[in-house]
Amino acid sequence: MSSGSRPPLAAPELDPAVIRRDFPALQQPVHGRPLVYLDNAATTQKPSAVIDPVARYYREENANVHRGVHALSDRATESYEQARQTVARFLNARDPREIVFVRGTTEAINLVACSYGRSRIGPADEVVVSAMEHHSNIVPWQAVCEERGARLRVIPISDAGEIDLDGCAHLVSDRTRIVSIAHVSNALGAINPIADIVRLARCAGCAVLVDGAQAAAHMPVDLQELGCDFYACSGHKMFGPTGIGVLYGRLPLLESMPPYQHGGDMIASVRFEGTEYQLPPHRFEAGTPHIAGAIGLAAAVEYVSSLGLDRIAEHERALAAYATEALARVPGVRIVGRPAMRAGIVSFVIDGVHPHDIGTVLDREGVAIRAGHHCCQPLMDRLGLPATARASFACYNTAADVDALTSALRTAREVFG
Ligand SMILES: Cc1ncc(COP(=O)(O)O)c(C=O)c1O
């Protein structure tokens, strides 16, 4: 079964086999085999510690927030606002008012692009992203740049899949209004040097947005230490529910930004002569929010905090290192990207076999991976590939999961000759 000697993967307290039992979806067989779930960068599975409070909310508390004069509404409001405080503590924000609940990373970036971007970006200005960004961190900026007559600049990356910091230093200038960059690349697993990029941006006097979709809940994220202005993440990639996510914004910036959407809950008073908006974060949460989602997300961050973010990061890093070594020994397999700082994401291709076909054969073996362009078409163009196969790890994955992946890949190789 094993494709080499296994390194010690987990610190004593983190036992993925035990953690796995917390996740009902992982207990089922798929195509008659135990499920090996390696598509965590797309979405993570949910522990009972998240599923139960969400169900309890609907059973016992369900009511609308911020507007009720009855007991259930008070309880729902308290749970929702407590969730904000829990998330603020988790990310080490200075103030819970810096946490805006949104649908996910995509909406968080759109909010900043439409509100901050439209009000600050003019015709001679520039927005800087990198060559490894997810479409969610390209297209909203492209749209704003087009609308404002501004220019989108792209930080180059090396063949290993690392940000070219010198290239970044050349690009970021007094014309730059914002640098928007992934904390961790969803396709290559590279952990980007955010502190260095924030330093460059500070010298140029521009803002920094960090797309934390692949980092939050997989490694410690300390917003005060990172020093960025905005941080975006998605609950469903953090063991929480779908449809909930977070935009962190430094309070003075949020206070200076116009609303993104308009309607109920985000107003202080409405007259036909004019409307006065709420202060942040409520200014940016128009309409009924995803109350159960916020409660589930708070439960999710408490769950991962109880496991220890340092231990989770080390476990996933060790799994990725084991996987790159094991995959490279499968004939015909080529690892795509070799960043020195890698999170638990590994992309690969097999000569002569389309990644979708790899994914289909692996699925028959009970191994769930992702195949495609991973919403990173410009990155695929840079790499000269139409697509890759991608294995992505979480705290419940084991070395045996990697062994199942390599064994299934050998089968795929036989199937496709
Ligand atoms: C790096 C990165 N950014 C943004 C997104 C978009 O996240 P969501 O679809 O949850 O909004 C993803 C999703 O895969 C991602 O990996």
Short mmCIF file of C-alpha atoms and ligand atoms in Angstrom, two decimals:
data_model
loop_
_atom_site.label_atom_id
_atom_site.label_comp_id
_atom_site.label_asym_id
_atom_site.label_seq_id
_atom_site.Cartn_x
_atom_site.Cartn_y
_atom_site.Cartn_z
CA MET A 1 0.00 0.00 0.00
CA SER A 2 2.64 2.49 1.02
CA SER A 3 4.76 4.24 -1.59
CA GLY A 4 7.70 4.92 0.70
CA SER A 5 8.43 5.44 4.34
CA ARG A 6 5.85 7.63 6.00
CA PRO A 7 7.08 10.65 7.93
CA PRO A 8 5.56 11.41 11.32
CA LEU A 9 2.57 13.40 10.14
CA ALA A 10 0.88 14.65 13.24
CA ALA A 11 1.91 16.22 16.51
CA PRO A 12 0.73 13.97 19.35
CA GLU A 13 -2.49 15.87 19.97
CA LEU A 14 -3.69 15.90 16.34
CA ASP A 15 -4.96 12.48 15.37
CA PRO A 16 -6.64 12.66 11.94
CA ALA A 17 -8.18 9.21 12.35
CA VAL A 18 -9.98 10.44 15.48
CA ILE A 19 -10.87 13.82 13.92
CA ARG A 20 -12.38 11.98 10.94
CA ARG A 21 -15.03 10.48 13.23
CA ASP A 22 -16.39 14.00 13.82
CA PHE A 23 -17.43 14.23 10.14
CA PRO A 24 -20.58 12.24 9.24
CA ALA A 25 -20.08 12.56 5.46
CA LEU A 26 -16.69 10.86 5.71
CA GLN A 27 -18.23 7.70 7.19
CA GLN A 28 -19.94 6.66 3.94
CA PRO A 29 -18.53 4.40 1.24
CA VAL A 30 -18.37 5.77 -2.33
CA HIS A 31 -18.58 3.25 -5.20
CA GLY A 32 -18.26 0.54 -2.55
CA ARG A 33 -14.99 1.92 -1.14
CA PRO A 34 -14.18 4.03 1.91
CA LEU A 35 -14.38 7.69 0.89
CA VAL A 36 -10.98 9.36 0.49
CA TYR A 37 -11.90 13.04 0.33
CA LEU A 38 -9.10 15.11 -1.19
CA ASP A 39 -11.15 18.01 -2.61
CA ASN A 40 -10.92 20.25 0.44
CA ALA A 41 -9.82 23.32 -1.50
CA ALA A 42 -13.19 23.21 -3.28
CA THR A 43 -15.11 22.75 -0.05
CA THR A 44 -14.45 21.02 3.26
CA GLN A 45 -16.71 18.50 4.97
CA LYS A 46 -18.67 19.58 8.05
CA PRO A 47 -18.23 18.21 11.57
CA SER A 48 -21.21 17.45 13.83
CA ALA A 49 -19.91 20.38 15.91
CA VAL A 50 -21.14 22.60 13.05
CA ILE A 51 -24.15 20.64 11.82
CA ASP A 52 -25.74 20.38 15.29
CA PRO A 53 -25.75 24.10 16.24
CA VAL A 54 -27.15 24.99 12.81
CA ALA A 55 -29.98 22.44 13.26
CA ARG A 56 -30.49 23.65 16.85
CA TYR A 57 -30.81 27.25 15.64
CA TYR A 58 -33.58 26.30 13.20
CA ARG A 59 -35.32 24.12 15.81
CA GLU A 60 -35.13 26.45 18.78
CA GLU A 61 -34.18 30.00 17.87
CA ASN A 62 -35.28 30.74 14.34
CA ALA A 63 -36.30 34.41 14.03
CA ASN A 64 -35.10 37.49 12.20
CA VAL A 65 -32.31 39.58 13.69
CA HIS A 66 -31.96 43.24 14.72
CA ARG A 67 -35.64 44.04 14.41
CA GLY A 68 -37.66 41.85 16.75
CA VAL A 69 -39.33 42.72 20.02
CA HIS A 70 -39.73 39.12 21.08
CA ALA A 71 -37.63 36.48 22.80
CA LEU A 72 -36.64 34.38 19.78
CA SER A 73 -35.53 37.45 17.83
CA ASP A 74 -33.44 38.60 20.79
CA ARG A 75 -31.79 35.19 20.99
CA ALA A 76 -31.14 35.02 17.24
CA THR A 77 -29.65 38.54 17.33
CA GLU A 78 -27.44 37.62 20.26
CA SER A 79 -26.21 34.44 18.55
CA TYR A 80 -25.55 36.30 15.29
CA GLU A 81 -23.59 39.11 16.96
CA GLN A 82 -21.75 36.60 19.16
CA ALA A 83 -20.70 34.79 15.99
CA ARG A 84 -19.20 38.06 14.78
CA GLN A 85 -17.20 38.36 17.99
CA THR A 86 -16.02 34.74 17.73
CA VAL A 87 -14.82 35.27 14.16
CA ALA A 88 -13.11 38.56 15.12
CA ARG A 89 -11.21 36.76 17.91
CA PHE A 90 -10.35 33.87 15.59
CA LEU A 91 -8.77 36.19 13.00
CA ASN A 92 -7.38 38.56 15.66
CA ALA A 93 -9.22 41.58 14.30
CA ARG A 94 -9.03 44.62 16.58
CA ASP A 95 -12.78 45.06 16.75
CA PRO A 96 -15.84 42.90 15.87
CA ARG A 97 -17.12 45.87 13.80
CA GLU A 98 -14.34 45.03 11.35
CA ILE A 99 -16.07 41.73 10.52
CA VAL A 100 -18.71 41.94 7.76
CA PHE A 101 -20.71 38.78 7.08
CA VAL A 102 -21.01 38.13 3.35
CA ARG A 103 -21.81 35.10 1.17
CA GLY A 104 -18.19 34.12 0.69
CA THR A 105 -14.82 35.20 -0.66
CA THR A 106 -16.29 36.13 -4.04
CA GLU A 107 -18.82 38.50 -2.52
CA ALA A 108 -16.22 39.95 -0.13
CA ILE A 109 -13.92 40.87 -3.04
CA ASN A 110 -16.84 42.26 -5.07
CA LEU A 111 -17.83 44.37 -2.06
CA VAL A 112 -14.35 45.92 -1.85
CA ALA A 113 -14.06 46.33 -5.63
CA CYS A 114 -17.46 48.02 -5.91
CA SER A 115 -17.35 50.13 -2.74
CA TYR A 116 -13.69 50.95 -2.07
CA GLY A 117 -12.65 50.46 -5.69
CA ARG A 118 -15.30 52.57 -7.41
CA SER A 119 -14.89 55.42 -4.94
CA ARG A 120 -11.05 55.50 -5.05
CA ILE A 121 -9.94 54.29 -8.46
CA GLY A 122 -9.60 56.84 -11.24
CA PRO A 123 -8.45 56.86 -14.88
CA ALA A 124 -4.67 57.01 -14.33
CA ASP A 125 -4.74 54.48 -11.49
CA GLU A 126 -3.69 50.85 -11.26
CA VAL A 127 -4.84 47.72 -9.48
CA VAL A 128 -2.27 44.99 -8.88
CA VAL A 129 -3.09 41.26 -8.72
CA SER A 130 -0.84 38.24 -9.26
CA ALA A 131 -0.62 35.66 -12.04
CA MET A 132 -1.87 32.91 -9.71
CA GLU A 133 -5.19 34.47 -8.70
CA HIS A 134 -8.57 32.76 -8.66
CA HIS A 135 -11.05 34.31 -11.11
CA SER A 136 -12.84 35.78 -8.06
CA ASN A 137 -9.80 37.95 -7.46
CA ILE A 138 -9.37 38.96 -11.10
CA VAL A 139 -12.76 39.58 -12.66
CA PRO A 140 -14.18 42.07 -10.08
CA TRP A 141 -11.01 44.18 -10.49
CA GLN A 142 -11.10 43.86 -14.26
CA ALA A 143 -14.69 45.15 -14.23
CA VAL A 144 -13.85 48.12 -11.98
CA CYS A 145 -10.74 48.98 -14.01
CA GLU A 146 -12.77 48.88 -17.22
CA GLU A 147 -15.46 51.10 -15.71
CA ARG A 148 -12.98 53.63 -14.26
CA GLY A 149 -10.48 53.58 -17.13
CA ALA A 150 -7.81 52.18 -14.81
CA ARG A 151 -5.20 49.51 -15.52
CA LEU A 152 -4.91 45.98 -14.11
CA ARG A 153 -1.26 45.02 -13.53
CA VAL A 154 -0.12 41.44 -12.88
CA ILE A 155 2.72 40.35 -10.57
CA PRO A 156 4.67 37.63 -12.39
CA ILE A 157 5.36 34.23 -10.84
CA SER A 158 8.29 31.83 -11.21
CA ASP A 159 8.07 28.39 -12.81
CA ALA A 160 8.05 26.98 -9.26
CA GLY A 161 4.81 28.88 -8.66
CA GLU A 162 6.17 31.60 -6.39
CA ILE A 163 5.46 35.33 -6.42
CA ASP A 164 8.25 37.34 -7.99
CA LEU A 165 8.81 39.89 -5.21
CA ASP A 166 11.18 41.99 -7.35
CA GLY A 167 8.52 42.06 -10.06
CA CYS A 168 6.00 43.10 -7.41
CA ALA A 169 8.29 45.90 -6.20
CA HIS A 170 8.55 47.20 -9.78
CA LEU A 171 4.78 47.14 -10.29
CA VAL A 172 3.60 48.73 -7.07
CA SER A 173 3.88 52.52 -7.37
CA ASP A 174 2.12 55.74 -6.45
CA ARG A 175 -0.39 54.91 -9.22
CA THR A 176 -1.42 51.70 -7.40
CA ARG A 177 -4.69 52.00 -5.49
CA ILE A 178 -4.86 48.42 -4.21
CA VAL A 179 -2.88 45.18 -4.32
CA SER A 180 -5.22 42.18 -4.19
CA ILE A 181 -3.50 38.86 -3.67
CA ALA A 182 -4.14 35.29 -2.52
CA HIS A 183 -2.77 34.22 0.85
CA VAL A 184 -2.53 30.65 -0.50
CA SER A 185 -2.84 29.68 -4.17
CA ASN A 186 -5.78 27.31 -4.69
CA ALA A 187 -4.08 25.68 -7.70
CA LEU A 188 -0.43 25.44 -6.63
CA GLY A 189 -0.59 25.56 -2.83
CA ALA A 190 1.99 28.37 -2.61
CA ILE A 191 1.85 30.42 0.58
CA ASN A 192 2.47 33.99 -0.51
CA PRO A 193 4.77 36.44 1.34
CA ILE A 194 1.94 38.71 2.48
CA ALA A 195 4.02 40.62 5.04
CA ASP A 196 6.55 41.59 2.31
CA ILE A 197 3.77 42.63 -0.06
CA VAL A 198 2.07 44.70 2.67
CA ARG A 199 5.43 46.43 3.30
CA LEU A 200 5.78 47.30 -0.41
CA ALA A 201 2.20 48.55 -0.52
CA ARG A 202 2.68 50.69 2.59
CA CYS A 203 5.71 52.39 0.98
CA ALA A 204 3.58 53.14 -2.09
CA GLY A 205 0.65 54.28 0.07
CA CYS A 206 -1.89 51.79 -1.34
CA ALA A 207 -4.27 49.29 0.26
CA VAL A 208 -3.88 45.49 0.35
CA LEU A 209 -6.66 42.92 0.10
CA VAL A 210 -5.75 39.33 0.94
CA ASP A 211 -7.86 36.52 -0.50
CA GLY A 212 -7.74 34.08 2.40
CA ALA A 213 -10.09 31.45 0.91
CA GLN A 214 -7.43 28.72 1.12
CA ALA A 215 -5.70 29.90 4.28
CA ALA A 216 -8.35 30.51 6.93
CA ALA A 217 -8.92 27.42 9.11
CA HIS A 218 -5.84 25.74 7.58
CA MET A 219 -3.20 27.90 9.26
CA PRO A 220 -3.13 30.58 11.95
CA VAL A 221 -4.32 33.90 10.51
CA ASP A 222 -3.47 36.94 12.63
CA LEU A 223 -4.85 40.01 10.88
CA GLN A 224 -3.00 42.47 13.08
CA GLU A 225 0.27 40.70 12.37
CA LEU A 226 -0.44 40.45 8.61
CA GLY A 227 -1.23 44.17 8.57
CA CYS A 228 -3.46 44.00 5.48
CA ASP A 229 -6.44 46.32 4.99
CA PHE A 230 -8.96 43.71 3.84
CA TYR A 231 -9.14 39.93 4.23
CA ALA A 232 -11.72 37.68 2.57
CA CYS A 233 -12.67 34.08 3.35
CA SER A 234 -15.47 31.52 2.80
CA GLY A 235 -17.21 29.57 5.56
CA HIS A 236 -17.70 26.47 3.44
CA LYS A 237 -13.91 26.10 2.99
CA MET A 238 -13.46 26.42 6.77
CA PHE A 239 -15.64 23.44 7.80
CA GLY A 240 -18.62 25.80 8.10
CA PRO A 241 -21.83 26.20 6.07
CA THR A 242 -22.13 27.36 2.47
CA GLY A 243 -23.48 30.85 1.78
CA ILE A 244 -21.56 32.54 4.61
CA GLY A 245 -18.18 34.22 4.50
CA VAL A 246 -16.24 37.07 5.97
CA LEU A 247 -14.89 40.36 4.80
CA TYR A 248 -12.51 41.89 7.31
CA GLY A 249 -11.80 45.57 6.77
CA ARG A 250 -9.82 47.98 8.93
CA LEU A 251 -12.45 50.04 10.72
CA PRO A 252 -11.37 53.51 9.47
CA LEU A 253 -11.49 52.18 5.90
CA LEU A 254 -14.92 50.55 6.32
CA GLU A 255 -16.19 53.77 7.90
CA SER A 256 -15.05 55.74 4.85
CA MET A 257 -16.64 53.38 2.30
CA PRO A 258 -20.07 53.74 0.67
CA PRO A 259 -22.56 50.84 0.92
CA TYR A 260 -22.31 47.94 -1.52
CA GLN A 261 -25.97 46.95 -1.52
CA HIS A 262 -28.95 48.94 -0.33
CA GLY A 263 -32.11 47.93 1.53
CA GLY A 264 -33.29 46.97 5.00
CA ASP A 265 -30.97 46.55 7.99
CA MET A 266 -28.19 48.74 6.54
CA ILE A 267 -29.99 52.02 7.20
CA ALA A 268 -30.26 54.30 10.24
CA SER A 269 -33.25 56.22 8.82
CA VAL A 270 -35.05 56.48 5.50
CA ARG A 271 -36.95 59.49 4.13
CA PHE A 272 -37.85 60.14 0.50
CA GLU A 273 -35.61 63.18 0.84
CA GLY A 274 -32.63 60.97 1.66
CA THR A 275 -31.33 57.97 3.62
CA GLU A 276 -28.85 57.79 6.44
CA TYR A 277 -26.77 54.62 6.54
CA GLN A 278 -25.76 52.50 9.52
CA LEU A 279 -22.16 52.38 10.66
CA PRO A 280 -20.05 49.33 9.69
CA PRO A 281 -20.45 46.42 9.73
CA HIS A 282 -24.25 46.72 9.35
CA ARG A 283 -23.87 49.28 6.54
CA PHE A 284 -22.57 46.40 4.41
CA GLU A 285 -25.16 43.78 5.42
CA ALA A 286 -28.30 44.77 3.52
CA GLY A 287 -31.33 42.54 3.98
CA THR A 288 -31.79 39.48 6.18
CA PRO A 289 -28.37 37.90 6.70
CA HIS A 290 -27.48 34.21 6.75
CA ILE A 291 -28.07 33.89 10.50
CA ALA A 292 -27.70 30.10 10.69
CA GLY A 293 -24.61 30.38 8.51
CA ALA A 294 -22.93 32.83 10.88
CA ILE A 295 -23.75 30.55 13.83
CA GLY A 296 -22.33 27.55 11.95
CA LEU A 297 -19.20 29.48 10.97
CA ALA A 298 -18.59 30.48 14.59
CA ALA A 299 -18.96 26.81 15.57
CA ALA A 300 -16.51 25.84 12.81
CA VAL A 301 -13.81 28.27 13.92
CA GLU A 302 -14.24 27.13 17.51
CA TYR A 303 -13.86 23.53 16.30
CA VAL A 304 -10.59 24.18 14.42
CA SER A 305 -9.30 26.36 17.27
CA SER A 306 -9.81 23.42 19.63
CA LEU A 307 -7.64 21.28 17.31
CA GLY A 308 -4.97 24.01 17.11
CA LEU A 309 -4.26 25.96 13.93
CA ASP A 310 -0.49 25.46 14.22
CA ARG A 311 -0.98 21.71 14.43
CA ILE A 312 -3.44 21.72 11.50
CA ALA A 313 -1.00 23.72 9.36
CA GLU A 314 1.90 21.42 10.20
CA HIS A 315 -0.21 18.30 9.54
CA GLU A 316 -1.38 19.53 6.13
CA ARG A 317 2.14 20.71 5.21
CA ALA A 318 3.55 17.27 6.08
CA LEU A 319 0.80 15.53 4.08
CA ALA A 320 1.54 17.73 1.05
CA ALA A 321 5.27 16.98 1.35
CA TYR A 322 4.54 13.24 1.59
CA ALA A 323 2.14 13.46 -1.37
CA THR A 324 4.57 15.34 -3.66
CA GLU A 325 7.23 12.71 -2.94
CA ALA A 326 4.84 9.76 -3.39
CA LEU A 327 3.17 11.16 -6.53
CA ALA A 328 6.52 11.88 -8.18
CA ARG A 329 7.28 8.15 -7.93
CA VAL A 330 4.19 7.18 -9.96
CA PRO A 331 5.41 6.74 -13.57
CA GLY A 332 4.23 9.55 -15.86
CA VAL A 333 3.10 11.85 -13.03
CA ARG A 334 4.48 15.39 -12.99
CA ILE A 335 3.97 17.74 -10.06
CA VAL A 336 2.92 21.25 -11.15
CA GLY A 337 4.55 23.96 -9.04
CA ARG A 338 7.23 23.47 -6.41
CA PRO A 339 6.86 26.45 -4.08
CA ALA A 340 9.21 26.43 -1.09
CA MET A 341 6.35 27.51 1.19
CA ARG A 342 3.44 25.17 0.45
CA ALA A 343 0.11 24.61 2.17
CA GLY A 344 -1.85 21.34 1.81
CA ILE A 345 -2.54 21.59 -1.94
CA VAL A 346 -0.75 19.64 -4.69
CA SER A 347 -1.42 19.92 -8.44
CA PHE A 348 -0.20 17.31 -10.91
CA VAL A 349 -0.63 16.02 -14.45
CA ILE A 350 -0.07 12.64 -16.11
CA ASP A 351 1.52 12.71 -19.54
CA GLY A 352 -1.07 11.90 -22.18
CA VAL A 353 -4.06 11.68 -19.83
CA HIS A 354 -6.56 14.52 -19.41
CA PRO A 355 -7.01 15.53 -15.76
CA HIS A 356 -10.79 15.00 -16.05
CA ASP A 357 -10.15 11.37 -17.01
CA ILE A 358 -7.81 10.99 -14.02
CA GLY A 359 -10.57 12.38 -11.79
CA THR A 360 -13.16 9.98 -13.19
CA VAL A 361 -10.99 6.89 -12.66
CA LEU A 362 -10.02 8.03 -9.16
CA ASP A 363 -13.69 8.56 -8.30
CA ARG A 364 -14.42 4.90 -9.14
CA GLU A 365 -11.73 4.04 -6.56
CA GLY A 366 -13.46 6.19 -3.93
CA VAL A 367 -10.86 8.98 -4.19
CA ALA A 368 -12.34 12.49 -4.65
CA ILE A 369 -9.99 15.05 -6.22
CA ARG A 370 -10.50 18.11 -8.40
CA ALA A 371 -9.60 18.35 -12.09
CA GLY A 372 -9.77 21.41 -14.32
CA HIS A 373 -8.47 24.96 -14.47
CA HIS A 374 -9.47 25.56 -10.82
CA CYS A 375 -10.93 28.96 -11.80
CA CYS A 376 -7.37 30.07 -12.63
CA GLN A 377 -7.34 30.21 -16.45
CA PRO A 378 -4.64 32.95 -16.58
CA LEU A 379 -2.45 30.76 -14.33
CA MET A 380 -3.02 27.74 -16.59
CA ASP A 381 -2.00 29.91 -19.58
CA ARG A 382 1.16 30.93 -17.70
CA LEU A 383 1.94 27.26 -17.02
CA GLY A 384 1.09 26.22 -20.59
CA LEU A 385 -1.49 23.71 -19.36
CA PRO A 386 -5.23 23.42 -20.05
CA ALA A 387 -5.88 21.89 -16.63
CA THR A 388 -4.38 19.97 -13.72
CA ALA A 389 -5.52 17.35 -11.24
CA ARG A 390 -5.43 18.62 -7.66
CA ALA A 391 -5.35 16.90 -4.28
CA SER A 392 -6.05 19.17 -1.32
CA PHE A 393 -5.82 18.16 2.32
CA ALA A 394 -7.59 18.92 5.57
CA CYS A 395 -7.11 18.03 9.22
CA TYR A 396 -8.97 14.69 8.78
CA ASN A 397 -6.75 13.37 5.98
CA THR A 398 -4.13 10.73 6.67
CA ALA A 399 -1.02 9.29 5.03
CA ALA A 400 -3.24 6.32 4.11
CA ASP A 401 -5.37 8.74 2.04
CA VAL A 402 -2.24 9.72 0.09
CA ASP A 403 -1.42 6.03 -0.38
CA ALA A 404 -4.96 5.44 -1.71
CA LEU A 405 -4.44 8.35 -4.14
CA THR A 406 -1.15 7.01 -5.51
CA SER A 407 -2.52 3.50 -5.75
CA ALA A 408 -5.59 4.77 -7.67
CA LEU A 409 -3.29 6.76 -9.95
CA ARG A 410 -1.38 3.60 -10.83
CA THR A 411 -4.76 2.09 -11.77
CA ALA A 412 -5.53 5.17 -13.90
CA ARG A 413 -2.20 4.77 -15.68
CA GLU A 414 -3.06 1.13 -16.47
CA VAL A 415 -6.55 2.10 -17.70
CA PHE A 416 -5.13 4.70 -20.10
CA GLY A 417 -2.13 2.61 -21.11
C1 LIG B 1 -8.18 31.37 -3.71
C2 LIG B 1 -9.67 31.42 -3.88
N1 LIG B 1 -10.28 32.61 -3.95
C3 LIG B 1 -11.61 32.71 -4.09
C4 LIG B 1 -12.40 31.60 -4.17
C5 LIG B 1 -13.89 31.76 -4.30
O1 LIG B 1 -14.52 31.29 -3.14
P1 LIG B 1 -16.10 31.23 -3.05
O2 LIG B 1 -16.57 30.47 -4.25
O3 LIG B 1 -16.37 30.51 -1.76
O4 LIG B 1 -16.61 32.63 -3.04
C6 LIG B 1 -11.82 30.34 -4.13
C7 LIG B 1 -12.62 29.11 -4.30
O5 LIG B 1 -12.14 28.07 -4.65
C8 LIG B 1 -10.41 30.25 -3.96
O6 LIG B 1 -9.80 29.07 -3.89
#
